[in-house]
Short mmCIF file of C-alpha atoms and ligand atoms in Angstrom, two decimals:
data_model
loop_
_atom_site.label_atom_id
_atom_site.label_comp_id
_atom_site.label_asym_id
_atom_site.label_seq_id
_atom_site.Cartn_x
_atom_site.Cartn_y
_atom_site.Cartn_z
CA MET A 1 -108.87 17.52 -188.51
CA SER A 2 -105.71 15.73 -188.50
CA ALA A 3 -102.86 16.38 -185.93
CA ALA A 4 -100.91 17.36 -188.97
CA ALA A 5 -103.17 20.34 -190.11
CA PHE A 6 -103.47 21.74 -186.41
CA GLY A 7 -102.09 25.16 -185.52
CA THR A 8 -98.69 25.81 -187.74
CA ALA A 9 -97.83 22.52 -188.35
CA ASN A 10 -98.37 21.84 -191.62
CA GLU A 11 -98.21 25.74 -192.72
CA ASP A 12 -96.09 24.93 -195.61
CA ASN A 13 -98.28 22.41 -197.30
CA ALA A 14 -100.43 24.05 -199.99
CA ASN A 15 -101.78 20.88 -201.10
CA LEU A 16 -103.59 19.57 -197.84
CA SER A 17 -105.32 15.91 -198.02
CA ARG A 18 -109.06 16.84 -198.65
CA SER A 19 -110.21 16.18 -195.34
CA ASP A 20 -107.83 18.52 -193.95
CA SER A 21 -108.41 21.00 -196.56
CA LYS A 22 -111.97 21.30 -195.29
CA ALA A 23 -111.05 21.44 -191.70
CA VAL A 24 -108.29 24.23 -192.26
CA ARG A 25 -111.09 25.96 -194.50
CA ARG A 26 -113.77 26.01 -191.53
CA ARG A 27 -111.16 27.14 -189.06
CA SER A 28 -110.53 30.32 -191.10
CA LEU A 29 -114.37 31.18 -191.51
CA ALA A 30 -114.79 30.47 -187.86
CA LEU A 31 -112.39 33.30 -187.84
CA LEU A 32 -114.09 35.58 -190.00
CA GLY A 33 -117.03 34.60 -187.94
CA SER A 34 -115.74 35.55 -184.96
CA LEU A 35 -114.66 38.78 -186.36
CA ILE A 36 -117.86 39.81 -187.62
CA ARG A 37 -119.63 38.57 -184.45
CA PRO A 38 -118.63 42.00 -182.48
CA VAL A 39 -119.48 44.35 -185.13
CA ARG A 40 -122.68 42.59 -186.42
CA LEU A 41 -124.50 45.35 -185.95
CA ARG A 42 -122.47 47.69 -188.08
CA PHE A 43 -122.20 44.41 -190.36
CA TRP A 44 -125.59 44.18 -191.16
CA LEU A 45 -126.61 48.02 -191.27
CA THR A 46 -123.83 48.31 -193.88
CA ILE A 47 -125.59 45.78 -195.73
CA ALA A 48 -128.82 47.38 -195.71
CA THR A 49 -127.55 50.70 -196.52
CA VAL A 50 -126.22 48.86 -199.50
CA VAL A 51 -129.93 47.68 -200.12
CA LEU A 52 -131.36 50.76 -199.91
CA SER A 53 -128.81 52.84 -202.01
CA GLN A 54 -129.29 49.70 -204.79
CA ALA A 55 -132.95 50.23 -204.63
CA ALA A 56 -132.88 54.12 -204.81
CA ARG A 57 -130.90 53.92 -207.79
CA ALA A 58 -133.06 51.11 -209.27
CA ALA A 59 -136.14 53.77 -208.53
CA GLY A 60 -134.57 56.34 -210.69
CA PRO A 61 -135.40 54.65 -214.05
CA ALA A 62 -139.03 53.48 -212.90
CA LEU A 63 -139.53 56.89 -212.14
CA ILE A 64 -138.95 58.34 -215.49
CA ALA A 65 -140.88 55.37 -217.00
CA PHE A 66 -144.21 56.50 -214.92
CA GLY A 67 -143.27 59.73 -215.74
CA ILE A 68 -143.34 59.08 -219.39
CA ASP A 69 -146.49 56.97 -219.33
CA HIS A 70 -148.56 58.37 -216.79
CA ALA A 71 -147.45 61.75 -215.66
CA LEU A 72 -146.58 63.25 -219.41
CA PRO A 73 -150.13 62.25 -220.31
CA SER A 74 -151.98 63.82 -217.23
CA LEU A 75 -149.91 67.12 -217.92
CA ARG A 76 -151.64 67.08 -221.62
CA ALA A 77 -154.69 67.12 -220.01
CA GLY A 78 -153.80 69.95 -217.73
CA ASN A 79 -152.67 68.13 -214.57
CA ASN A 80 -149.31 68.80 -213.98
CA ILE A 81 -149.19 67.70 -210.36
CA PRO A 82 -148.08 63.44 -211.16
CA LEU A 83 -145.55 65.59 -213.20
CA VAL A 84 -144.17 67.96 -210.44
CA LEU A 85 -144.52 64.91 -207.58
CA THR A 86 -142.13 62.81 -210.40
CA GLY A 87 -139.83 65.24 -210.57
CA VAL A 88 -139.83 65.86 -206.61
CA ALA A 89 -139.91 62.04 -206.27
CA TYR A 90 -136.82 61.53 -208.78
CA LEU A 91 -134.55 64.27 -206.88
CA ALA A 92 -135.39 62.77 -203.59
CA THR A 93 -134.32 59.11 -204.94
CA ALA A 94 -131.28 60.38 -206.61
CA LEU A 95 -130.31 62.85 -203.41
CA ALA A 96 -131.24 59.53 -201.34
CA ALA A 97 -129.19 57.48 -203.79
CA ALA A 98 -126.48 59.66 -203.34
CA GLY A 99 -126.39 60.06 -199.27
CA LEU A 100 -126.38 56.00 -199.06
CA THR A 101 -123.94 55.51 -201.18
CA ALA A 102 -121.51 57.87 -199.01
CA LEU A 103 -122.81 56.37 -195.62
CA TYR A 104 -121.88 52.92 -197.12
CA VAL A 105 -118.58 53.41 -198.66
CA THR A 106 -117.61 55.07 -195.24
CA SER A 107 -119.01 52.25 -192.92
CA THR A 108 -117.31 49.55 -194.93
CA ALA A 109 -114.44 51.12 -194.47
CA ARG A 110 -114.98 51.44 -190.41
CA LEU A 111 -115.90 47.60 -190.63
CA SER A 112 -112.94 46.65 -192.34
CA GLN A 113 -110.72 48.84 -189.85
CA ALA A 114 -112.32 47.64 -186.48
CA MET A 115 -112.25 43.84 -187.65
CA LEU A 116 -108.54 44.95 -188.99
CA LEU A 117 -107.50 46.22 -185.54
CA ASP A 118 -109.50 43.46 -183.23
CA LEU A 119 -107.35 40.73 -185.48
CA ARG A 120 -104.34 42.57 -185.47
CA LEU A 121 -104.19 43.23 -181.74
CA TRP A 122 -105.53 39.57 -181.05
CA VAL A 123 -102.61 37.98 -183.06
CA PHE A 124 -100.00 39.97 -181.14
CA ARG A 125 -101.38 39.22 -178.10
CA HIS A 126 -101.81 35.73 -178.90
CA THR A 127 -98.16 35.60 -180.46
CA GLN A 128 -96.52 36.86 -177.37
CA ARG A 129 -98.23 34.56 -174.92
CA LEU A 130 -96.93 31.24 -176.43
CA SER A 131 -93.70 29.43 -175.78
CA LEU A 132 -90.66 30.55 -176.60
CA GLU A 133 -90.44 27.03 -177.86
CA PHE A 134 -92.77 27.84 -180.18
CA HIS A 135 -90.78 31.19 -181.14
CA GLU A 136 -87.80 28.97 -182.17
CA ARG A 137 -89.76 26.79 -184.22
CA TYR A 138 -91.85 29.50 -186.10
CA THR A 139 -89.74 32.25 -185.97
CA SER A 140 -90.21 36.30 -186.08
CA GLY A 141 -90.05 36.38 -189.90
CA ARG A 142 -93.51 34.02 -190.29
CA ILE A 143 -94.86 36.17 -187.64
CA ILE A 144 -94.27 39.55 -189.85
CA ALA A 145 -95.79 37.77 -192.22
CA ARG A 146 -98.80 37.13 -190.17
CA GLN A 147 -98.81 40.33 -189.39
CA THR A 148 -98.23 42.39 -193.21
CA SER A 149 -99.04 40.36 -196.08
CA ASP A 150 -101.99 38.32 -194.23
CA LEU A 151 -103.93 41.11 -192.49
CA GLU A 152 -103.48 43.12 -196.10
CA SER A 153 -105.44 40.77 -198.14
CA LEU A 154 -108.32 40.27 -195.21
CA ARG A 155 -108.61 44.20 -195.62
CA GLU A 156 -108.62 44.07 -199.61
CA LEU A 157 -111.37 41.63 -199.55
CA LEU A 158 -113.11 43.43 -196.69
CA ASP A 159 -112.85 47.08 -198.56
CA SER A 160 -114.02 45.96 -201.39
CA GLY A 161 -115.76 42.55 -200.76
CA VAL A 162 -118.90 43.39 -198.59
CA SER A 163 -120.43 46.20 -200.53
CA SER A 164 -119.85 45.18 -203.67
CA LEU A 165 -121.20 41.50 -202.98
CA ALA A 166 -124.34 42.63 -201.85
CA SER A 167 -124.85 45.15 -204.57
CA GLY A 168 -123.96 42.87 -207.27
CA ALA A 169 -126.05 39.80 -205.74
CA LEU A 170 -129.03 42.67 -205.13
CA PHE A 171 -128.21 44.00 -208.57
CA MET A 172 -129.02 40.35 -209.97
CA VAL A 173 -131.91 39.72 -208.08
CA PHE A 174 -133.86 42.56 -208.98
CA THR A 175 -132.92 42.30 -212.57
CA ALA A 176 -133.98 38.14 -212.89
CA VAL A 177 -137.02 39.54 -211.11
CA THR A 178 -137.73 42.15 -214.00
CA VAL A 179 -137.02 38.70 -216.57
CA PHE A 180 -139.20 36.44 -215.07
CA ALA A 181 -141.86 39.52 -214.88
CA LEU A 182 -141.70 39.93 -218.76
CA ASP A 183 -141.53 36.38 -219.92
CA TRP A 184 -140.83 33.68 -216.95
CA PRO A 185 -139.93 30.70 -220.00
CA SER A 186 -137.13 33.16 -220.73
CA GLY A 187 -136.19 33.48 -216.96
CA LEU A 188 -135.94 30.02 -216.60
CA VAL A 189 -133.23 30.37 -219.26
CA VAL A 190 -131.21 32.79 -217.67
CA LEU A 191 -131.62 30.46 -214.52
CA ALA A 192 -130.01 27.57 -216.13
CA ALA A 193 -126.84 29.48 -216.86
CA ALA A 194 -125.89 29.21 -213.01
CA VAL A 195 -125.64 25.78 -213.86
CA PRO A 196 -122.07 26.18 -215.81
CA MET A 197 -121.24 29.07 -213.68
CA PHE A 198 -121.74 26.83 -210.38
CA LEU A 199 -119.20 24.68 -212.36
CA LEU A 200 -117.00 26.61 -213.17
CA ALA A 201 -116.87 28.44 -209.67
CA ARG A 202 -116.25 25.18 -208.07
CA TRP A 203 -112.82 24.59 -210.68
CA TYR A 204 -111.52 28.01 -209.71
CA GLN A 205 -112.14 27.51 -205.90
CA LYS A 206 -110.22 24.22 -206.21
CA HIS A 207 -107.33 25.72 -208.11
CA SER A 208 -106.89 29.34 -206.83
CA GLN A 209 -107.32 27.28 -202.99
CA ILE A 210 -104.01 25.86 -203.96
CA ALA A 211 -102.29 28.83 -205.74
CA PHE A 212 -103.40 31.29 -203.19
CA ARG A 213 -101.88 28.86 -200.55
CA GLN A 214 -98.32 28.57 -202.51
CA SER A 215 -98.80 32.42 -202.65
CA ARG A 216 -98.93 32.81 -198.94
CA VAL A 217 -96.30 30.34 -198.32
CA VAL A 218 -93.50 31.64 -200.75
CA SER A 219 -94.70 35.34 -199.31
CA ALA A 220 -94.03 33.66 -196.03
CA ARG A 221 -90.47 32.46 -196.91
CA LEU A 222 -89.87 35.83 -198.61
CA ILE A 223 -90.49 37.85 -195.63
CA VAL A 224 -88.41 35.53 -192.96
CA HIS A 225 -85.41 35.51 -195.42
CA PHE A 226 -85.42 39.38 -195.66
CA ILE A 227 -86.01 39.43 -191.85
CA GLU A 228 -83.46 37.14 -191.33
CA THR A 229 -80.46 38.87 -193.37
CA MET A 230 -81.05 42.08 -191.59
CA THR A 231 -81.76 41.09 -188.03
CA GLY A 232 -78.34 38.92 -188.84
CA ILE A 233 -76.46 41.52 -190.73
CA ARG A 234 -73.58 41.57 -188.49
CA ALA A 235 -72.98 37.83 -189.26
CA VAL A 236 -73.96 37.83 -193.03
CA LYS A 237 -70.87 40.48 -193.29
CA ALA A 238 -68.57 39.42 -190.93
CA PHE A 239 -69.11 36.29 -192.82
CA ARG A 240 -69.89 37.86 -196.52
CA LYS A 241 -72.89 35.87 -197.09
CA GLU A 242 -73.96 38.85 -199.52
CA ARG A 243 -74.22 37.42 -202.28
CA GLU A 244 -75.28 34.04 -201.15
CA ASN A 245 -78.48 35.57 -199.39
CA ALA A 246 -78.93 37.91 -202.60
CA ALA A 247 -78.87 34.99 -204.96
CA ARG A 248 -81.58 33.15 -202.02
CA TYR A 249 -83.55 36.60 -202.23
CA GLY A 250 -83.62 36.32 -206.10
CA GLU A 251 -84.63 32.67 -205.79
CA LEU A 252 -87.53 33.20 -203.34
CA ALA A 253 -88.78 36.48 -205.03
CA GLU A 254 -88.99 34.63 -208.09
CA ASP A 255 -91.04 31.58 -206.79
CA TYR A 256 -93.33 34.75 -205.47
CA ARG A 257 -93.89 35.72 -208.56
CA GLN A 258 -94.80 32.55 -209.97
CA ALA A 259 -97.15 32.05 -207.46
CA THR A 260 -99.07 35.38 -207.83
CA VAL A 261 -99.00 34.79 -211.64
CA ARG A 262 -100.66 31.05 -211.45
CA SER A 263 -103.12 32.59 -209.08
CA ILE A 264 -103.87 35.47 -211.85
CA ASN A 265 -103.85 33.23 -214.81
CA LEU A 266 -106.81 31.50 -212.90
CA ASN A 267 -108.70 34.42 -212.52
CA GLY A 268 -107.58 35.04 -216.41
CA VAL A 269 -109.97 31.82 -217.11
CA PHE A 270 -112.55 32.42 -214.38
CA GLN A 271 -113.24 36.23 -215.03
CA PRO A 272 -114.07 35.66 -219.09
CA GLY A 273 -115.83 32.19 -218.56
CA LEU A 274 -118.13 33.44 -216.58
CA VAL A 275 -118.61 36.58 -218.77
CA LEU A 276 -118.53 34.23 -221.97
CA ILE A 277 -121.77 32.30 -220.24
CA GLY A 278 -123.32 35.49 -219.70
CA ASN A 279 -122.74 36.05 -223.38
CA VAL A 280 -124.22 32.61 -224.29
CA CYS A 281 -127.03 33.11 -222.06
CA VAL A 282 -128.24 36.26 -223.96
CA ALA A 283 -127.69 34.65 -227.30
CA ALA A 284 -130.04 31.92 -226.01
CA VAL A 285 -132.56 34.01 -225.06
CA LEU A 286 -132.90 35.93 -228.18
CA LEU A 287 -132.56 32.89 -230.46
CA PHE A 288 -136.00 31.14 -228.04
CA GLY A 289 -137.20 34.48 -227.70
CA GLY A 290 -136.82 35.16 -231.97
CA PHE A 291 -138.57 31.85 -232.89
CA ARG A 292 -141.41 32.82 -230.53
CA VAL A 293 -141.68 36.23 -232.11
CA LEU A 294 -141.92 34.36 -235.82
CA THR A 295 -144.74 32.56 -234.31
CA GLY A 296 -146.41 35.12 -232.91
CA ASP A 297 -146.06 34.13 -229.06
CA LEU A 298 -143.77 36.87 -228.19
CA ALA A 299 -144.12 40.56 -228.59
CA VAL A 300 -141.26 42.66 -230.26
CA GLY A 301 -141.01 44.80 -227.88
CA VAL A 302 -140.81 42.38 -224.80
CA LEU A 303 -137.83 40.21 -226.64
CA LEU A 304 -136.03 43.61 -226.51
CA ALA A 305 -136.86 44.51 -223.05
CA LEU A 306 -135.74 40.99 -222.37
CA MET A 307 -132.49 41.06 -224.26
CA LEU A 308 -131.52 44.46 -222.16
CA SER A 309 -132.45 43.23 -218.96
CA THR A 310 -130.35 39.99 -219.50
CA LYS A 311 -127.29 41.82 -220.73
CA ARG A 312 -127.89 43.78 -217.53
CA PHE A 313 -128.55 40.21 -215.60
CA PHE A 314 -124.54 39.51 -216.03
CA GLN A 315 -123.18 42.83 -215.64
CA PRO A 316 -122.30 42.60 -212.20
CA VAL A 317 -120.87 38.87 -212.79
CA ASP A 318 -117.41 40.26 -213.25
CA GLN A 319 -117.56 42.01 -209.79
CA MET A 320 -119.08 39.43 -207.98
CA ALA A 321 -115.91 36.87 -210.00
CA MET A 322 -113.65 39.99 -208.18
CA PHE A 323 -115.06 39.54 -205.02
CA TYR A 324 -114.51 35.53 -205.05
CA ASN A 325 -111.24 35.94 -205.95
CA SER A 326 -110.14 38.06 -202.92
CA PHE A 327 -112.10 35.93 -201.10
CA GLN A 328 -110.25 33.03 -202.05
CA SER A 329 -107.01 34.65 -201.58
CA ALA A 330 -108.30 36.36 -197.97
CA GLN A 331 -108.98 32.63 -196.86
CA ALA A 332 -106.19 31.63 -197.59
CA ALA A 333 -104.54 34.01 -195.54
CA LEU A 334 -107.23 33.47 -193.13
CA GLU A 335 -106.13 29.64 -193.21
CA LYS A 336 -102.45 30.64 -192.03
CA VAL A 337 -103.80 33.27 -189.16
CA SER A 338 -105.98 31.49 -187.71
CA GLY A 339 -103.68 28.25 -187.71
CA LEU A 340 -101.36 30.76 -185.44
CA LEU A 341 -103.89 31.83 -183.22
CA GLU A 342 -105.14 27.77 -182.33
CA GLU A 343 -101.26 27.47 -181.07
CA VAL A 344 -101.59 27.31 -177.34
CA PRO A 345 -98.46 28.09 -174.98
CA THR A 346 -96.72 25.08 -173.75
CA VAL A 347 -95.46 26.32 -170.95
CA ARG A 348 -98.94 26.89 -169.25
CA PRO A 349 -99.47 28.67 -166.00
CA PRO A 350 -101.01 26.32 -163.39
CA ARG A 351 -104.57 25.94 -162.82
CA ASN A 352 -104.57 25.71 -158.87
CA ALA A 353 -101.28 28.04 -158.05
CA VAL A 354 -99.40 28.01 -154.93
CA GLU A 355 -98.32 30.95 -153.50
CA LEU A 356 -94.87 31.53 -152.17
CA ARG A 357 -94.85 33.79 -149.43
CA ASN A 358 -91.26 34.67 -148.31
CA ALA A 359 -89.24 33.22 -150.98
CA ARG A 360 -85.97 32.13 -149.32
CA GLY A 361 -84.49 30.95 -152.66
CA ALA A 362 -83.66 27.29 -152.19
CA VAL A 363 -83.51 25.43 -155.98
CA GLU A 364 -83.75 21.72 -156.84
CA PHE A 365 -83.25 20.13 -159.60
CA ARG A 366 -84.82 16.53 -158.78
CA ASP A 367 -84.27 13.71 -161.50
CA VAL A 368 -84.61 16.45 -164.18
CA GLU A 369 -84.21 15.49 -167.43
CA PHE A 370 -84.24 18.11 -170.29
CA ARG A 371 -84.52 18.11 -174.58
CA TYR A 372 -85.31 21.30 -176.62
CA ARG A 373 -88.54 20.00 -178.36
CA ASN A 374 -87.51 16.52 -180.12
CA GLY A 375 -83.82 17.16 -180.10
CA PRO A 376 -81.40 15.21 -178.04
CA LEU A 377 -81.07 14.73 -174.39
CA ILE A 378 -79.22 17.87 -173.00
CA ILE A 379 -79.70 17.31 -169.46
CA PRO A 380 -79.84 13.64 -168.37
CA LYS A 381 -81.20 13.00 -165.32
CA LEU A 382 -79.63 15.89 -162.94
CA ASN A 383 -79.87 15.61 -159.04
CA VAL A 384 -78.89 19.31 -157.64
CA SER A 385 -80.03 21.05 -154.43
CA ILE A 386 -79.01 24.75 -154.26
CA PRO A 387 -79.46 25.85 -150.67
CA ALA A 388 -81.06 29.11 -150.17
CA GLY A 389 -78.74 32.08 -149.60
CA GLN A 390 -76.40 30.73 -151.89
CA THR A 391 -73.95 32.18 -154.48
CA VAL A 392 -73.44 29.52 -157.08
CA ALA A 393 -71.56 29.33 -160.11
CA LEU A 394 -71.74 26.83 -162.80
CA VAL A 395 -68.48 26.07 -165.06
CA GLY A 396 -68.38 24.08 -168.18
CA GLN A 397 -67.61 24.02 -171.80
CA THR A 398 -69.92 26.32 -174.53
CA GLY A 399 -72.78 23.68 -175.05
CA ALA A 400 -72.78 21.95 -172.00
CA GLY A 401 -76.08 23.26 -170.53
CA LYS A 402 -75.00 26.12 -168.18
CA SER A 403 -78.00 28.43 -169.89
CA THR A 404 -80.46 25.88 -170.37
CA LEU A 405 -80.29 25.34 -166.31
CA ALA A 406 -80.51 28.77 -166.20
CA LYS A 407 -83.55 28.62 -168.13
CA LEU A 408 -85.81 26.01 -166.85
CA ILE A 409 -85.10 27.63 -163.25
CA ALA A 410 -86.71 30.67 -164.94
CA ARG A 411 -89.16 28.75 -166.46
CA PHE A 412 -88.83 29.45 -169.81
CA TYR A 413 -89.36 25.71 -170.95
CA ASP A 414 -90.36 22.66 -168.93
CA VAL A 415 -88.15 19.90 -167.98
CA SER A 416 -88.90 16.67 -169.90
CA ALA A 417 -88.93 14.75 -166.62
CA GLY A 418 -88.43 15.44 -163.10
CA SER A 419 -88.61 18.73 -161.71
CA VAL A 420 -87.34 21.98 -160.72
CA MET A 421 -88.44 22.89 -157.07
CA LEU A 422 -88.16 26.77 -155.49
CA ASP A 423 -88.11 26.37 -151.76
CA GLY A 424 -89.88 23.10 -152.47
CA VAL A 425 -92.77 24.17 -154.79
CA ASP A 426 -92.25 23.03 -158.43
CA VAL A 427 -92.10 25.96 -160.86
CA ARG A 428 -94.69 24.62 -162.80
CA GLN A 429 -97.26 25.03 -159.47
CA LEU A 430 -96.52 28.76 -159.14
CA ALA A 431 -98.65 31.79 -160.66
CA THR A 432 -96.15 32.91 -163.97
CA ALA A 433 -96.14 36.82 -162.04
CA GLU A 434 -94.84 35.10 -158.91
CA LEU A 435 -92.62 33.01 -160.75
CA ARG A 436 -91.47 36.20 -162.11
CA ARG A 437 -90.94 38.20 -159.42
CA ASN A 438 -88.96 35.91 -157.51
CA ILE A 439 -86.82 34.45 -160.36
CA VAL A 440 -84.73 37.06 -162.43
CA MET A 441 -82.97 35.78 -165.05
CA VAL A 442 -80.23 38.45 -166.76
CA THR A 443 -79.64 36.96 -170.33
CA GLN A 444 -76.55 36.97 -172.22
CA GLU A 445 -78.37 39.23 -175.29
CA ALA A 446 -78.19 43.12 -174.64
CA PHE A 447 -81.94 43.93 -175.41
CA LEU A 448 -83.24 47.57 -175.08
CA PHE A 449 -87.12 48.13 -175.08
CA GLN A 450 -87.39 51.00 -177.99
CA ARG A 451 -90.17 52.82 -175.18
CA LEU A 452 -88.09 51.91 -172.01
CA CYS A 453 -84.81 53.55 -173.29
CA GLY A 454 -82.96 56.02 -170.92
CA GLY A 455 -85.25 53.90 -168.22
CA GLN A 456 -84.17 50.45 -167.61
CA HIS A 457 -86.63 47.44 -167.23
CA ARG A 458 -87.75 46.19 -164.17
CA PRO A 459 -87.76 42.41 -164.10
CA GLY A 460 -90.67 40.86 -163.17
CA GLN A 461 -93.18 43.60 -163.40
CA ALA A 462 -94.84 45.12 -165.78
CA GLY A 463 -93.74 48.23 -167.97
CA GLY A 464 -90.75 50.10 -166.89
CA THR A 465 -89.32 52.14 -164.61
CA ALA A 466 -87.29 55.24 -164.30
CA ARG A 467 -85.40 54.26 -160.93
CA GLY A 468 -82.79 51.55 -162.85
CA ASP A 469 -83.03 47.80 -162.46
CA ARG A 470 -80.69 47.99 -159.37
CA GLY A 471 -83.50 47.24 -157.00
CA GLY A 472 -85.39 44.92 -159.20
CA GLY A 473 -83.13 41.65 -158.76
CA GLU A 474 -81.49 42.21 -155.53
CA GLY A 475 -83.70 41.87 -152.47
CA ARG A 476 -83.39 39.54 -149.98
CA GLY A 477 -84.63 35.95 -150.42
CA ARG A 478 -84.21 36.34 -154.31
CA THR A 479 -82.82 33.61 -156.32
CA ARG A 480 -80.86 35.83 -159.23
CA VAL A 481 -79.80 34.05 -162.04
CA HIS A 482 -76.51 35.57 -163.25
CA HIS A 483 -75.79 34.20 -166.57
CA GLY A 484 -72.76 35.92 -167.67
CA THR A 485 -70.34 34.97 -170.85
CA PRO A 486 -70.66 31.40 -171.75
N1 ADP B 501 -83.29 27.05 -178.11
C1 ADP B 501 -82.52 25.60 -178.30
N2 ADP B 501 -83.22 24.53 -178.89
C2 ADP B 501 -82.37 23.29 -179.21
N3 ADP B 501 -81.49 23.07 -179.04
C3 ADP B 501 -80.74 24.17 -178.03
C4 ADP B 501 -81.14 25.60 -177.34
N4 ADP B 501 -80.56 26.40 -176.81
C5 ADP B 501 -79.41 25.65 -176.86
N5 ADP B 501 -79.45 24.70 -177.48
C6 ADP B 501 -78.40 23.24 -177.34
O1 ADP B 501 -78.64 23.16 -175.93
C7 ADP B 501 -77.04 22.46 -175.53
C8 ADP B 501 -76.45 23.46 -174.45
O2 ADP B 501 -76.97 25.10 -174.80
P1 ADP B 501 -76.41 26.13 -173.61
O3 ADP B 501 -77.52 25.39 -172.22
O4 ADP B 501 -77.01 27.15 -174.17
O5 ADP B 501 -74.99 25.94 -173.09
P2 ADP B 501 -74.16 26.66 -172.31
O6 ADP B 501 -74.81 27.78 -171.55
O7 ADP B 501 -73.39 26.04 -171.35
O8 ADP B 501 -72.91 27.22 -173.47
C9 ADP B 501 -75.97 22.98 -176.74
O9 ADP B 501 -75.60 21.52 -177.41
C10 ADP B 501 -76.82 23.88 -178.04
O10 ADP B 501 -76.49 23.56 -179.18
MG1 MG B 502 -74.61 29.65 -172.38
#
């Protein structure tokens, strides 16, 4: 994979190069695989239930045939046992089919919910772990898009997909065996239909992959715009941006509509195309068989049975096409989600953390240079030493870099060059918990955690406490980074 396709870097591009596209698909399939792994037992049990329920359903007509051919003649001969047995067997398979169907419906739902729960928590934890730098670039709107509409399309696949694929495939295999058993040359004709079907599926895959990628991209844009407007509603109202924002939203919504229509149109060719191939194949079997009936090589009854079976063979194709459609859609979504999961925090905890037993609070900037990502140099070579116990005020005009210095001490970002030291230890060598315990940053923006309302958040500790934050930052030896109005 080229660096461009790694993580979320190339997320907005729907027309990936061949190798990138492959790499991204592989990544999303791997994600699907790792979601299935913890529930693989249930996954295979669900498939087994589908297989059994299909078998039970298929057994019904076979039992009726047996009844007519064997049990009825026995009855006429005065023996009613075969008929009773057939009747009981028929009742049993009908009950089994109903029970198994109910089982696989609930089992699929449980399976899909377990996988979604897993992924949802995983995405949340992972995103929370990523560094500020990532969040500034990626924005919360996109994360919401990943967490909502992308996961939703995976849910659609899981809810309908697994069982419809398994039952459809199984039905086709059963019917194909019947066709071969009746007349193997006709079986070959049916198999030959697989070639154009494969080509059509390839065509659909190629185009729908791009269409679904586009639809993920524009759907994320739509959500981002919505979130940004609503979270920045004060600024929107203050600068009277309502009309402009509404117009932009209109454009994005139109883009989304068009992207959706494009993928629907592709499906509109794919699905009827498959049905057409199926019908042509039925005609071919009829033609081929018809000639052989004329020459006396094939019985009319066999031809009739062949026609019925061939028609039945293509019945689940519709359902399979629908599955493939939601599979493609879910894969485009998983490409994005797996990209997000591939991101790693840029501010990493140290491998071998140094302990800071009794923090005294000496802060030193040693040859520090800093820029945000690839931006301009905000802090050119800075050397400052603040002895422990001193209270220092940093004065400067807006944008001078005061807040940035505070953030560097708290290690919200890593310096571009040089080092920030706390009591002579590079902050990059301190474990995150240790750092947060010793350095408390009071940020400018007021933020209340919904669950913590009433009690305040205690810095550096997980969860809130009703005792308030007064004890939190003022212990002796703690460095307080107070960071008031700019
Ligand atoms: N997250 C960020 N990404 C990119 N640039 C930023 C970011 N935060 C601040 N800056 C830029 O860094 C410079 C210093 O900002 P800041 O430290 O907030 O200044 P001060 O607190 O002194 O007003 C400004 O030019 C600002 O635009
Ligand atoms: Mg500031």
